[in-house]
Structure formats: C-alpha cells, structure tokens
Coordinates of C-alpha atoms in Angstrom, one line a residue:
Chain Q
M218 CA 137.4 67.3 49.3
S219 CA 136.0 69.4 46.6
F220 CA 137.4 72.8 45.4
L221 CA 134.5 74.8 46.9
Q222 CA 132.2 74.2 49.8
P223 CA 128.5 74.6 49.4
S224 CA 128.7 77.7 51.6
D225 CA 131.3 79.1 49.2
T226 CA 128.9 78.7 46.3
Q227 CA 126.3 80.6 48.3
A228 CA 128.9 83.3 49.1
I229 CA 129.7 83.6 45.3
L230 CA 126.0 83.9 44.4
L231 CA 125.4 86.4 47.1
S232 CA 128.4 88.5 46.0
L233 CA 127.1 88.5 42.5
E234 CA 123.6 89.4 43.6
V235 CA 124.8 92.2 45.8
A236 CA 127.2 93.6 43.2
C237 CA 124.6 93.4 40.4
T238 CA 121.7 94.9 42.4
A239 CA 123.9 97.7 43.9
T240 CA 125.2 98.6 40.4
L241 CA 121.9 98.5 38.6
V242 CA 120.0 100.4 41.4
S243 CA 122.8 103.1 41.6
T244 CA 123.3 103.7 37.9
P245 CA 120.1 105.8 37.2
L246 CA 120.9 107.9 40.3
G247 CA 124.6 108.1 39.3
I248 CA 123.6 109.3 35.9
G249 CA 121.3 112.0 37.4
V250 CA 123.9 113.2 39.9
A251 CA 126.7 113.2 37.2
Y252 CA 124.5 115.3 34.9
L253 CA 123.8 117.8 37.7
L254 CA 127.5 118.1 38.4
A255 CA 128.6 118.2 34.8
H256 CA 126.0 120.4 33.1
T257 CA 124.0 122.5 35.5
R258 CA 124.7 125.4 37.8
I259 CA 122.6 124.4 40.8
P260 CA 123.3 126.1 44.2
G261 CA 125.1 123.8 46.6
K262 CA 126.9 122.0 43.8
T263 CA 130.2 121.9 45.7
L264 CA 128.5 120.5 48.8
L265 CA 126.8 117.8 46.7
E266 CA 130.1 116.9 45.1
G267 CA 131.7 116.7 48.5
I268 CA 129.0 114.4 49.9
V269 CA 129.1 112.1 46.9
N270 CA 132.9 111.8 47.0
L271 CA 133.1 111.3 50.8
P272 CA 132.9 107.5 50.8
L273 CA 135.9 107.5 48.5
V274 CA 138.2 109.1 51.1
L275 CA 136.6 107.8 54.3
P276 CA 137.7 104.3 55.6
P277 CA 134.9 101.9 54.6
V278 CA 134.5 101.0 58.3
V279 CA 133.6 104.6 59.0
V280 CA 131.1 104.6 56.2
G281 CA 129.6 101.3 57.6
Y282 CA 129.4 102.8 61.1
L283 CA 127.7 105.9 59.8
L284 CA 125.2 103.8 57.9
L285 CA 124.6 101.7 61.0
V286 CA 123.8 105.0 62.9
L287 CA 121.4 105.9 60.2
F288 CA 119.8 102.5 59.6
G289 CA 120.1 100.9 63.0
R290 CA 117.0 100.2 65.1
H291 CA 117.4 103.5 66.8
G292 CA 118.8 105.4 63.8
Y293 CA 117.0 108.2 62.0
I294 CA 115.9 106.1 59.0
G295 CA 115.9 102.8 60.8
R296 CA 113.2 104.0 63.2
L297 CA 111.1 105.3 60.3
L298 CA 111.5 102.0 58.5
A299 CA 110.6 100.0 61.6
H300 CA 107.1 101.4 61.4
F301 CA 106.7 99.5 58.1
H302 CA 108.5 96.4 59.7
I303 CA 111.5 96.9 57.4
Q304 CA 114.9 96.0 58.8
I305 CA 118.1 96.9 57.0
I306 CA 120.8 95.8 59.3
F307 CA 122.0 92.2 59.1
T308 CA 120.0 91.7 55.9
L309 CA 120.9 91.4 52.2
T310 CA 119.4 94.9 51.7
G311 CA 122.0 96.2 54.2
A312 CA 124.8 94.6 52.2
I313 CA 123.5 96.2 49.0
I314 CA 123.2 99.6 50.6
A315 CA 126.7 99.4 51.9
S316 CA 128.1 98.4 48.5
S317 CA 126.1 101.1 46.8
V318 CA 127.3 103.9 49.0
V319 CA 130.9 102.8 48.8
G320 CA 130.9 102.3 45.0
F321 CA 128.8 105.4 44.2
P322 CA 131.6 108.0 43.9
L323 CA 133.5 105.8 41.4
L324 CA 130.3 105.5 39.3
V325 CA 129.6 109.2 39.4
R326 CA 133.2 110.3 38.7
S327 CA 133.4 108.2 35.6
I328 CA 130.0 109.2 34.2
R329 CA 130.7 112.9 34.9
L330 CA 134.0 112.8 33.1
G331 CA 132.3 111.2 30.1
M332 CA 129.5 113.8 30.1
E333 CA 131.9 116.7 30.4
S334 CA 133.8 115.5 27.4
V335 CA 130.6 115.5 25.2
D336 CA 130.6 118.8 23.2
S337 CA 127.6 120.8 24.4
V338 CA 126.8 121.8 20.9
Y339 CA 125.3 118.4 20.2
G340 CA 122.7 119.0 22.8
K341 CA 122.1 122.5 21.5
A342 CA 121.7 121.2 18.0
A343 CA 119.1 118.7 19.2
R344 CA 117.2 121.4 21.0
T345 CA 117.1 123.6 17.8
M346 CA 115.8 120.5 15.9
G347 CA 112.8 120.2 18.1
A348 CA 113.9 118.1 21.0
G349 CA 113.0 119.1 24.5
A350 CA 115.6 119.1 27.3
W351 CA 114.8 115.5 28.4
D352 CA 114.5 114.3 24.8
A353 CA 117.9 115.8 24.0
F354 CA 119.4 114.2 27.2
F355 CA 118.1 110.7 26.5
T356 CA 118.8 110.7 22.7
I357 CA 122.1 112.7 22.6
T358 CA 124.0 113.3 25.8
L359 CA 123.4 109.9 27.4
P360 CA 124.2 107.7 24.4
L361 CA 127.3 109.8 23.7
S362 CA 128.4 109.1 27.3
A363 CA 127.5 105.4 27.1
R364 CA 131.1 104.3 27.3
A365 CA 131.7 106.3 30.4
V366 CA 128.5 105.0 32.0
L367 CA 129.7 101.5 31.2
A368 CA 133.1 102.2 32.7
G369 CA 131.5 103.6 35.8
M370 CA 129.3 100.5 36.2
T371 CA 132.3 98.2 35.8
L372 CA 134.2 100.1 38.5
M373 CA 131.3 100.0 40.8
F374 CA 130.6 96.3 40.2
A375 CA 134.2 95.4 40.9
R376 CA 134.2 97.6 44.0
S377 CA 131.0 95.9 45.2
L378 CA 132.5 92.5 44.7
G379 CA 135.4 93.5 47.0
E380 CA 133.4 95.5 49.5
F381 CA 134.2 94.4 53.1
G382 CA 134.4 97.0 55.8
A383 CA 131.1 98.8 55.4
T384 CA 129.3 95.5 54.8
I385 CA 130.5 93.7 57.8
I386 CA 129.4 96.5 60.1
L387 CA 126.0 97.2 58.5
A388 CA 125.0 93.7 57.4
G389 CA 127.2 91.4 59.5
N390 CA 128.8 88.2 58.4
I391 CA 125.9 85.7 58.3
P392 CA 126.5 82.7 56.0
G393 CA 123.8 82.4 53.4
V394 CA 122.3 85.8 54.2
T395 CA 125.0 88.5 54.0
Q396 CA 128.3 86.5 53.7
T397 CA 129.8 87.6 50.4
I398 CA 133.2 86.3 49.1
P399 CA 135.4 88.8 51.0
L400 CA 133.6 88.0 54.3
A401 CA 133.8 84.3 53.7
I402 CA 137.6 84.6 53.0
Y403 CA 137.9 86.6 56.3
E404 CA 136.1 83.8 58.2
Y405 CA 138.4 81.1 56.7
T406 CA 141.6 83.0 57.5
S407 CA 140.5 83.6 61.1
A408 CA 139.8 79.9 61.7
P409 CA 142.7 77.4 61.9
G410 CA 143.3 75.3 58.7
G411 CA 141.2 77.5 56.5
D412 CA 144.0 78.8 54.3
R413 CA 143.4 76.4 51.4
M414 CA 139.7 77.3 51.3
A415 CA 140.5 81.0 51.5
L416 CA 142.8 80.5 48.5
S417 CA 140.1 78.8 46.5
L418 CA 137.8 81.7 47.0
C419 CA 140.6 84.2 46.1
L420 CA 140.9 82.4 42.8
V421 CA 137.2 82.7 42.2
S422 CA 137.4 86.3 43.0
I423 CA 140.2 86.9 40.6
M424 CA 138.3 85.0 37.8
L425 CA 135.2 87.0 38.4
S426 CA 137.0 90.3 38.3
L427 CA 138.8 89.3 35.1
L428 CA 135.5 88.3 33.5
V429 CA 134.0 91.7 34.3
L430 CA 136.9 93.5 32.9
L431 CA 136.9 91.4 29.7
A432 CA 133.1 91.8 29.2
S433 CA 133.2 95.6 29.7
G434 CA 136.2 95.9 27.4
S435 CA 134.4 94.1 24.6
V436 CA 131.2 96.1 25.1
A437 CA 133.2 99.3 25.1
S438 CA 135.0 98.5 21.9
S439 CA 131.7 97.6 20.2
L440 CA 130.3 101.0 21.3
K441 CA 133.4 102.7 19.8
R442 CA 133.0 100.9 16.5
R443 CA 129.5 102.3 16.0
Chain F
M59 CA 111.1 137.1 6.3
Q60 CA 110.4 139.9 8.7
L61 CA 112.8 139.8 11.6
D62 CA 112.5 142.4 14.3
V63 CA 115.2 142.3 17.0
A64 CA 116.0 144.6 19.9
I65 CA 117.9 142.7 22.6
Q66 CA 120.5 143.3 25.2
K67 CA 122.7 140.7 26.8
K68 CA 125.7 141.0 29.1
Q69 CA 128.2 138.2 29.4
G70 CA 131.2 139.0 31.6
D71 CA 133.0 141.9 30.0
F72 CA 131.2 141.5 26.7
S73 CA 127.9 143.2 26.2
C74 CA 125.6 142.7 23.2
D75 CA 123.1 145.4 22.3
V76 CA 121.5 144.6 19.0
R77 CA 118.7 146.4 17.3
F78 CA 117.7 145.8 13.7
S79 CA 114.7 145.2 11.6
L80 CA 115.0 143.4 8.3
T81 CA 113.1 141.9 5.5
G82 CA 114.6 139.8 2.8
R83 CA 115.3 136.2 2.1
R84 CA 119.1 135.9 2.3
V85 CA 120.7 138.2 4.8
G86 CA 124.2 138.1 6.0
I87 CA 125.6 138.9 9.5
F88 CA 129.2 140.0 9.0
G89 CA 131.8 140.8 11.6
A90 CA 135.3 139.9 12.8
S91 CA 135.6 137.0 15.2
G92 CA 134.7 138.2 18.7
S93 CA 132.3 140.8 17.4
G94 CA 129.2 139.0 18.8
K95 CA 127.9 137.2 15.7
S96 CA 127.8 133.8 17.5
T97 CA 126.2 135.3 20.6
L98 CA 123.5 136.8 18.4
M99 CA 122.9 133.4 16.8
H100 CA 122.5 131.8 20.2
L101 CA 120.1 134.5 21.3
L102 CA 118.0 134.2 18.2
A103 CA 117.9 130.4 18.4
G104 CA 116.9 130.5 22.1
L105 CA 120.1 128.9 23.3
L106 CA 120.9 132.0 25.3
K107 CA 118.4 134.2 27.1
P108 CA 118.6 137.9 26.5
D109 CA 118.6 140.2 29.6
R110 CA 115.8 142.3 28.0
G111 CA 114.2 143.2 24.7
H112 CA 112.2 141.4 22.1
I113 CA 112.7 139.1 19.1
R114 CA 109.8 138.9 16.6
L115 CA 109.9 136.6 13.5
G116 CA 106.9 137.4 11.3
D117 CA 103.9 137.5 13.5
I118 CA 105.4 135.2 16.1
T119 CA 107.1 136.6 19.2
L120 CA 110.1 134.4 20.1
F121 CA 111.1 136.5 23.1
D122 CA 109.7 139.5 24.9
S123 CA 111.0 140.3 28.3
A124 CA 108.2 142.8 29.0
A125 CA 105.5 140.2 28.2
G126 CA 107.4 137.4 29.9
I127 CA 107.6 135.4 26.7
N128 CA 110.6 133.2 26.0
L129 CA 110.0 130.3 23.6
P130 CA 112.4 127.4 24.3
P131 CA 114.6 126.5 21.3
E132 CA 112.5 123.4 20.4
K133 CA 109.4 125.6 20.0
R134 CA 111.0 128.4 18.0
R135 CA 111.4 126.5 14.7
V136 CA 114.6 128.5 14.1
G137 CA 117.1 126.0 12.5
V138 CA 120.8 126.3 13.1
V139 CA 123.6 124.9 11.0
F140 CA 126.6 125.0 13.4
Q141 CA 130.2 125.7 12.5
G142 CA 131.8 122.3 12.0
A143 CA 128.4 120.6 11.3
H144 CA 128.2 118.7 14.7
L145 CA 126.4 115.7 13.2
F146 CA 125.4 113.3 16.0
P147 CA 128.3 110.9 16.0
H148 CA 126.4 107.9 17.3
M149 CA 123.8 108.0 14.5
S150 CA 124.0 107.2 10.8
V151 CA 123.4 109.9 8.2
R152 CA 119.8 108.7 7.8
R153 CA 119.1 109.0 11.5
N154 CA 120.7 112.4 11.6
L155 CA 118.5 113.6 8.8
L156 CA 115.3 112.3 10.4
Y157 CA 116.1 113.4 13.9
G158 CA 114.5 116.8 13.5
W159 CA 111.9 115.7 11.0
Q160 CA 110.4 113.2 13.3
R161 CA 110.1 115.8 16.0
T162 CA 108.4 118.3 13.7
P163 CA 104.6 118.4 14.1
A164 CA 102.9 116.7 11.1
Q165 CA 101.1 120.0 10.0
D166 CA 104.4 121.8 9.8
R167 CA 106.2 119.2 7.7
H168 CA 106.0 120.9 4.3
L169 CA 109.2 119.4 3.1
Q170 CA 109.8 115.7 2.4
P171 CA 113.1 114.0 3.2
D172 CA 113.4 112.5 -0.3
A173 CA 113.2 116.0 -2.0
I174 CA 116.0 117.3 0.3
I175 CA 118.1 114.2 -0.1
D176 CA 117.8 114.6 -3.9
V177 CA 118.7 118.3 -4.0
L178 CA 121.7 117.9 -1.7
N179 CA 122.7 114.6 -3.4
L180 CA 122.9 112.5 -0.3
H181 CA 121.4 109.2 -1.5
H182 CA 124.7 107.3 -1.5
L183 CA 125.6 108.5 2.1
L184 CA 122.4 107.5 3.9
D185 CA 123.6 104.4 5.6
R186 CA 127.0 105.6 6.4
G187 CA 128.3 106.6 9.9
V188 CA 128.9 110.3 10.0
N189 CA 132.5 109.8 11.0
L190 CA 133.2 108.5 7.4
L191 CA 132.1 111.7 5.7
S192 CA 134.3 114.4 4.2
G193 CA 134.0 118.0 5.4
G194 CA 131.8 119.0 2.5
E195 CA 129.5 116.0 2.9
R196 CA 129.1 116.7 6.6
Q197 CA 128.0 120.3 5.9
R198 CA 125.5 119.1 3.3
V199 CA 124.0 116.6 5.8
A200 CA 124.0 119.3 8.5
L201 CA 122.1 121.6 6.2
A202 CA 119.7 118.9 5.2
R203 CA 118.8 117.8 8.7
T204 CA 118.2 121.4 9.7
V205 CA 116.0 122.0 6.7
L206 CA 114.0 118.9 7.4
T207 CA 112.8 120.5 10.7
C208 CA 110.9 122.8 8.3
P209 CA 112.1 125.9 10.1
R210 CA 110.8 129.5 9.8
L211 CA 114.3 130.7 9.5
I212 CA 117.7 129.1 9.1
L213 CA 120.8 130.4 10.8
M214 CA 124.1 129.3 9.3
D215 CA 127.0 130.0 11.7
E216 CA 130.2 130.2 9.7
P217 CA 129.3 126.9 7.9
L218 CA 132.3 127.1 5.5
T219 CA 135.0 128.0 8.0
G220 CA 137.5 125.3 8.4
L221 CA 136.9 123.9 4.9
D222 CA 139.6 124.3 2.3
E223 CA 139.0 126.5 -0.7
E224 CA 138.2 123.7 -3.1
M225 CA 135.6 122.2 -0.7
K226 CA 134.1 125.7 -0.1
F227 CA 133.4 126.2 -3.7
Q228 CA 132.0 122.8 -4.0
I229 CA 129.4 123.5 -1.3
I230 CA 128.5 127.1 -2.2
P231 CA 126.7 126.1 -5.4
Y232 CA 124.7 123.5 -3.4
L233 CA 123.7 126.2 -1.0
I234 CA 122.8 128.7 -3.7
R235 CA 120.8 126.2 -5.6
F236 CA 119.1 125.0 -2.4
F237 CA 118.0 128.4 -1.2
A238 CA 116.9 129.3 -4.7
S239 CA 114.6 126.3 -4.9
F240 CA 113.2 126.3 -1.3
D241 CA 111.6 129.3 0.1
I242 CA 113.3 129.4 3.5
P243 CA 114.7 132.6 4.9
L244 CA 118.4 132.5 5.7
L245 CA 120.6 134.4 8.1
F246 CA 124.2 133.6 7.0
I247 CA 126.8 134.4 9.6
S248 CA 130.4 134.8 8.4
H249 CA 133.6 136.8 8.6
S250 CA 134.4 136.2 4.9
L251 CA 133.6 138.9 2.5
L252 CA 133.6 136.6 -0.5
E253 CA 131.1 134.2 1.2
M254 CA 128.8 137.2 2.0
R255 CA 128.8 138.4 -1.6
L256 CA 128.1 134.9 -3.0
M257 CA 125.4 133.9 -0.4
T258 CA 123.6 137.1 0.5
R259 CA 122.1 140.3 -0.8
Q260 CA 121.8 142.4 2.4
V261 CA 124.3 142.4 5.2
L262 CA 124.2 143.5 8.8
V263 CA 127.7 144.5 9.9
I264 CA 128.3 143.7 13.6
E265 CA 131.1 145.4 15.6
E266 CA 131.6 144.9 19.3
G267 CA 128.2 143.5 20.0
R268 CA 126.3 146.3 18.1
V269 CA 124.9 146.5 14.6
N270 CA 127.0 149.0 12.9
R271 CA 125.5 149.2 9.4
Q272 CA 122.9 147.5 7.3
I273 CA 124.1 147.6 3.6
S274 CA 124.1 145.5 0.5
A275 CA 126.8 142.8 0.1
E276 CA 128.3 144.7 -2.8
E277 CA 128.5 148.0 -0.9
L278 CA 130.2 146.1 1.9
A279 CA 132.8 144.7 -0.5
R280 CA 133.5 148.2 -1.9
S281 CA 133.7 149.9 1.5
S282 CA 135.9 147.2 2.9
W283 CA 138.4 147.6 0.1
A284 CA 140.2 150.6 1.6
G285 CA 141.0 148.7 4.8
S286 CA 142.0 145.5 3.2
R287 CA 145.5 144.7 1.9
Q288 CA 144.0 142.5 -0.8
G289 CA 142.6 144.0 -3.9
Y290 CA 138.9 144.3 -4.6
A291 CA 137.7 141.1 -6.3
N292 CA 135.3 141.5 -9.3
L293 CA 132.8 138.7 -9.4
L294 CA 131.6 137.9 -12.9
R295 CA 128.7 135.6 -13.5
L296 CA 129.4 134.3 -17.0
G297 CA 127.1 132.2 -19.2
Q298 CA 127.9 129.0 -21.0
P299 CA 131.2 129.2 -22.9
E300 CA 132.0 128.5 -26.5
A301 CA 135.3 126.9 -27.5
C302 CA 137.6 129.3 -29.2
G303 CA 140.7 127.5 -30.3
D304 CA 142.5 126.5 -27.1
L305 CA 140.6 129.1 -25.2
W306 CA 137.0 129.7 -24.2
A307 CA 134.7 132.6 -25.1
Y308 CA 132.0 133.9 -22.7
E309 CA 129.3 136.6 -23.3
W310 CA 129.5 139.3 -20.7
G311 CA 128.0 142.8 -20.7
G312 CA 127.7 142.9 -24.5
H313 CA 131.3 141.9 -24.9
R314 CA 133.1 138.6 -25.6
L315 CA 135.5 137.6 -22.9
I316 CA 138.3 135.2 -23.7
L317 CA 139.4 133.0 -20.8
T318 CA 141.7 130.1 -20.4
E319 CA 139.2 128.2 -18.2
G320 CA 136.2 126.7 -19.7
G321 CA 134.2 123.5 -19.5
D322 CA 131.1 122.9 -17.6
G323 CA 130.9 124.7 -14.3
Y324 CA 127.7 125.0 -12.3
E325 CA 127.2 128.7 -12.6
N326 CA 130.5 129.8 -14.1
I327 CA 131.2 132.4 -11.5
F328 CA 134.7 133.9 -11.9
E329 CA 136.8 136.1 -9.7
L330 CA 138.9 138.9 -11.3
D331 CA 141.3 140.8 -9.0
A332 CA 141.0 144.6 -9.6
R333 CA 144.8 144.8 -9.8
E334 CA 144.9 142.6 -12.8
I335 CA 143.1 145.1 -15.0
L336 CA 145.4 147.4 -17.1
L337 CA 144.0 150.7 -18.4
F338 CA 145.1 152.1 -21.8
K339 CA 144.1 155.5 -23.2
R340 CA 144.0 154.2 -26.7
H341 CA 143.7 150.8 -28.3
P342 CA 147.1 149.2 -27.9
E343 CA 146.7 147.4 -31.3
A344 CA 148.9 144.5 -30.5
T345 CA 149.1 142.9 -27.0
S346 CA 149.5 139.4 -25.6
A347 CA 146.4 140.0 -23.4
R348 CA 143.3 138.5 -25.0
N349 CA 140.7 140.9 -23.7
L350 CA 140.5 144.5 -24.7
L351 CA 137.3 146.1 -23.5
P352 CA 136.3 149.6 -24.3
C353 CA 134.9 151.2 -21.1
R354 CA 133.7 154.5 -19.7
V355 CA 135.4 155.7 -16.5
G356 CA 133.1 156.1 -13.6
K357 CA 133.9 157.4 -10.1
H358 CA 137.3 156.9 -8.5
I359 CA 138.2 156.7 -4.8
A360 CA 141.7 156.9 -3.4
A361 CA 143.0 155.1 -0.3
G362 CA 146.7 155.7 0.4
N363 CA 148.7 154.9 -2.7
R364 CA 145.9 153.0 -4.4
V365 CA 143.0 154.3 -6.5
R366 CA 139.9 152.3 -7.2
V367 CA 138.4 153.2 -10.6
E368 CA 134.9 152.2 -11.6
L369 CA 134.6 151.1 -15.2
Q370 CA 131.3 150.9 -17.1
C371 CA 131.6 148.2 -19.7
G372 CA 128.3 148.1 -21.6
A373 CA 125.7 147.0 -19.1
D374 CA 128.1 145.7 -16.6
Q375 CA 130.7 147.2 -14.3
L376 CA 134.2 146.4 -13.4
I377 CA 136.5 147.8 -10.7
A378 CA 140.2 148.4 -11.5
Q379 CA 142.9 149.3 -9.0
I380 CA 145.7 151.5 -10.1
V381 CA 148.2 153.9 -8.4
P382 CA 147.6 157.7 -8.2
E383 CA 150.4 158.4 -10.6
S384 CA 148.8 156.4 -13.4
L385 CA 145.5 158.2 -12.7
R386 CA 147.2 161.6 -13.3
E387 CA 149.1 160.5 -16.4
L388 CA 146.1 159.0 -18.0
G389 CA 143.9 161.9 -17.0
L390 CA 141.1 159.5 -16.1
E391 CA 138.2 161.8 -15.5
E392 CA 134.7 160.6 -15.1
G393 CA 133.0 159.8 -18.5
K394 CA 136.3 159.3 -20.4
E395 CA 136.7 156.3 -22.7
V396 CA 139.5 153.9 -21.9
I397 CA 140.5 150.4 -22.9
A398 CA 140.6 147.8 -20.1
V399 CA 143.1 145.1 -20.9
I400 CA 142.8 141.7 -19.2
K401 CA 144.8 138.5 -19.7
A402 CA 142.8 135.4 -20.4
S403 CA 144.4 133.7 -17.4
A404 CA 143.6 136.5 -15.0
F405 CA 140.1 135.1 -14.3
R406 CA 139.9 132.5 -11.5
R407 CA 136.9 130.2 -11.6
L408 CA 135.1 129.9 -8.2
F409 CA 132.4 127.4 -9.3

C-alpha cells in the first residue's frame, strides 16, 4: 500500500488550486481595501473595517452558512447567478469563495499595517516630482509595502490550505471536486481504519505549510536586501 | 520669480493666514518651529489645500478659491526638497534622480541629468542604494532629483536640519554654487539665522501662521541680536590667502587680515563673533593680537548690558559687542576713530 491514495493526490492538488486562486484573486482587492483603510478618510470607514474583519471573529461555519444563504439556489446572489446558469455551491468556485472570505481579513490587516508604516512624505515627494496619485501609489507606496503584501499573501495562503468549516458548508465534501486536504482528513478520521491515511495527509499538510513559510521568508529577505 | 500669495488655512487650533508678494531669486522663510513654515510649504506645493485665497507664480495661477482653480502637486512644477531628504529607499540613486525627470514633459526639460550630476558631484554614487549614502550625499541627491523636474520654483524645507556642523558647511557651498549657476528661484525655509544669511538675500519672517516682516537677511541678523544670547556673528567673505610665515594674510576692505586658518577653501567665508573684537582709543603699539584695524565708529544700539557698535573699516563694516561701561569710558561717539583689535585665531572658517 502506497503512502498516498490517488484521491489524496487529487485533494492535494485541489488544495493548492484553491489556496493559490483565492490568494491571487483576493490580493488586488486586499491592496485596495488596505489602502482605503490606511490612507483615506472615506465615510463609513469604521463599518468597512468591521465587515472586513468579521470573518476573523466569526466561527468559519457561520461564515459558510451566511455564504450559503447568499449563494444558495434561493440566495440573493445565487438567484441572480442562476439566470446565467452559474452555480456556486458544491463547486470548486464555492471552495475558492469560502477560502477567500475567511482569509481576507488576514491579508488586509497585514497589508494595512505595512502601508501605515510607510512615511507619507515619500508619496508627497513623488507627487511634487510630477507623479499623479495612481502613479505615486504604484511606484512608491505599493513597492514600499511589498514585504507586507507578501506577508499577507502567505498568511492567506496558509489559512486557505487549512480552511475547513466554511468550505464544507458552501462547497460540500465531494472527492475530486471540492475535497481539499482538511476535508479528506476529516473523511478518513470518520471512517474506521482511516487513521494511517489521515496521518499521511497531515504530514503533507505540514510539509506544504513549511515550504510556504520558507519561500516567503527567502523572498522577504531578498526584498529587504534591495 | 514673482510670487503672489494670499491664503488662509485652519488646521485644528492652528490657523495660517499668509499674505505676501515677492520678487527675487533666493528668498528665505524664517520662523521658529511651529510658526507655520512647513504648513506654508505644503500649501504652496499643493500638498494641502487652502481654505480660501490665491497663489500665483509668475503668470500661472496655482490656486484660486474664487475661480475654482487648484492645480494638483504634479501639475504645479513646484519642487520640494524635504527635511531629511526622503529619497525613495527602494530605488538606486540613479532611479531617484530620474524619477521626476522622466515625468517632466519633454518641452519643459531644460536641464540635463549629466549637467546636474556634474555640478553636485554625484557620478560615483549613481549605482548605489540610497541607504548607503551619508547625510550630506542624501541631501545632494534630494536636491538633484528635485532640480531635474525642471521646476518653476524650488522649496527647501529645513534641508540642513539634523546634519552636523561639518556636514552643513560641506553642503552649503554646493547649494550656493548650484543656485548661482542655474537660474531657478528658491524659497529656503529654515529656523537658522546663519543659514538664512548664507543662502538668501530677502527673508519673510513668519510668526504664528502670519508673515510678520519682509526684510533683508542682514537686517534680520541685526534685529535678532538683541533677543539672542549669542553674540552677533560677522560674516567675512575673504579672497585667496597669501602665506605669511606660519599664518595667512587675506585682503579685506582695503586692509590685510592675518588669520591662523588658510589653505584652499571654496569661498573662504569666515565667521567672527562680535564679542571677540576689542576696541582701543589709540594704537596699542605692542599686542599679541595680529590684527589692528583703524575704523570709524558708526551707530550703536544698546540691549540690556550689551552694546552693539557698528565699525566702518574702509569699504566694509564690522559689528563689535561691548558693555555700556566701556562705551562711556572710551567715549565712542559716531564718527570717532578707534582701533579694532582682533586675534588671528578669532576667525572661524565656515567654508
């Protein structure tokens, strides 16, 4: 009997796909929201901050249930999407959305802290040197926050790899479609004799997380050296 | 430069109500910290929006609340050298220098990077990261990158604050040489009287968010003397020296001054504390001091137990500081001849 079952390999690949997509899709939005929170005085900022941080304090199962209410066949967004024959629940997209919502506060918090620590004089200097507001943001503020963006992405990626509660409610636990590593481990542990298989997947999970930390550490130190 | 400003801005408890109109190439904005100098700089550069009023630079309106004009900072072409340089830390010196230049429309690029790099002596620094520069080098790069945006006006906000004395006097000659060779109007913001006198001719004095006076840098130094605990500093611009035994001789005001410091300075600007000048009624014949200058007494002004005496030495003027008793004993009336005695070591070279 081999170390991993073919379905395990599928779960690993799915986990990576969900975590990568969720992180990459959320990052631009996370940068935007972090900028709004760090550098602007928009009305309703406190409310926005509360909504963004809510998934951090809510049980993931609650987040998953709320998403189900929104995206279900009779949900507000679900009904709208049904017109275009798009289904979110029990699909890979559902798993990605669940991971994105749960990991988003970690991403925004990290980027926001980074942006707040960038001295605003750099941006002002760029403006007086002929750069418009967007230009100054993309050439000065964002590169100076690069390490924080990377840290936020790492946190979010790791959180997505481990996401369980919201995913199982919104996307279900369908092998080969939405079954990621934590869901596969859950299935093994709830069946008799699956302990050894669960342990193998745990080891894979630990290895993946370590790899992510190492990779982000080395990118961060190369950014620092510049 | 013709700068016409009448603006009001309220920020919390602090209100800034500034009105002035000035012409000139090197103008200082002088005031204590918290007087509103930096606020004024932000308002001029477009980094803060005035509540009302107008700012006109030459024939261009930068801000006019009545006409609804408010040019954004990137369209004003008002360059700013910030206190502490603030070079972009993620870029090399070269990329810092070219940041503004690349964003300047081609028809406005009347200065070339090579020329500026030459004047400010930055060649050897181009490929370095900015974190490896000394304080003085950072300020030179900051000036160069601002100048390369070919601005209509440069604002320097306390550019020398935070640098040690030696560094300061290394940079000032660069600045002077620079603004002498490139025709760019300068507004130099500082709370240092000495910097004002070296860098500017005209000075706007700002107090509590208002322009209090508009006077020459020299008048400012003389009028600040009464309130300051330090003596008045005479600034002497001396020519090239000639060796004179162990000492150095300089031509000044038709006299020959003997100093301990010589060699090849950039401009040979020396500072002489007014308290270091001794006055004698008659020639003392023998003295250890090397400089005995016959002078004519000008006006004198008393402040507490100090008297400031103007001395006309040939074509030039010196200020001596004595006590009222000495003034009475010597009978120093205006027009009287005296001998000013100065030690060779009393002169301090600035640069």
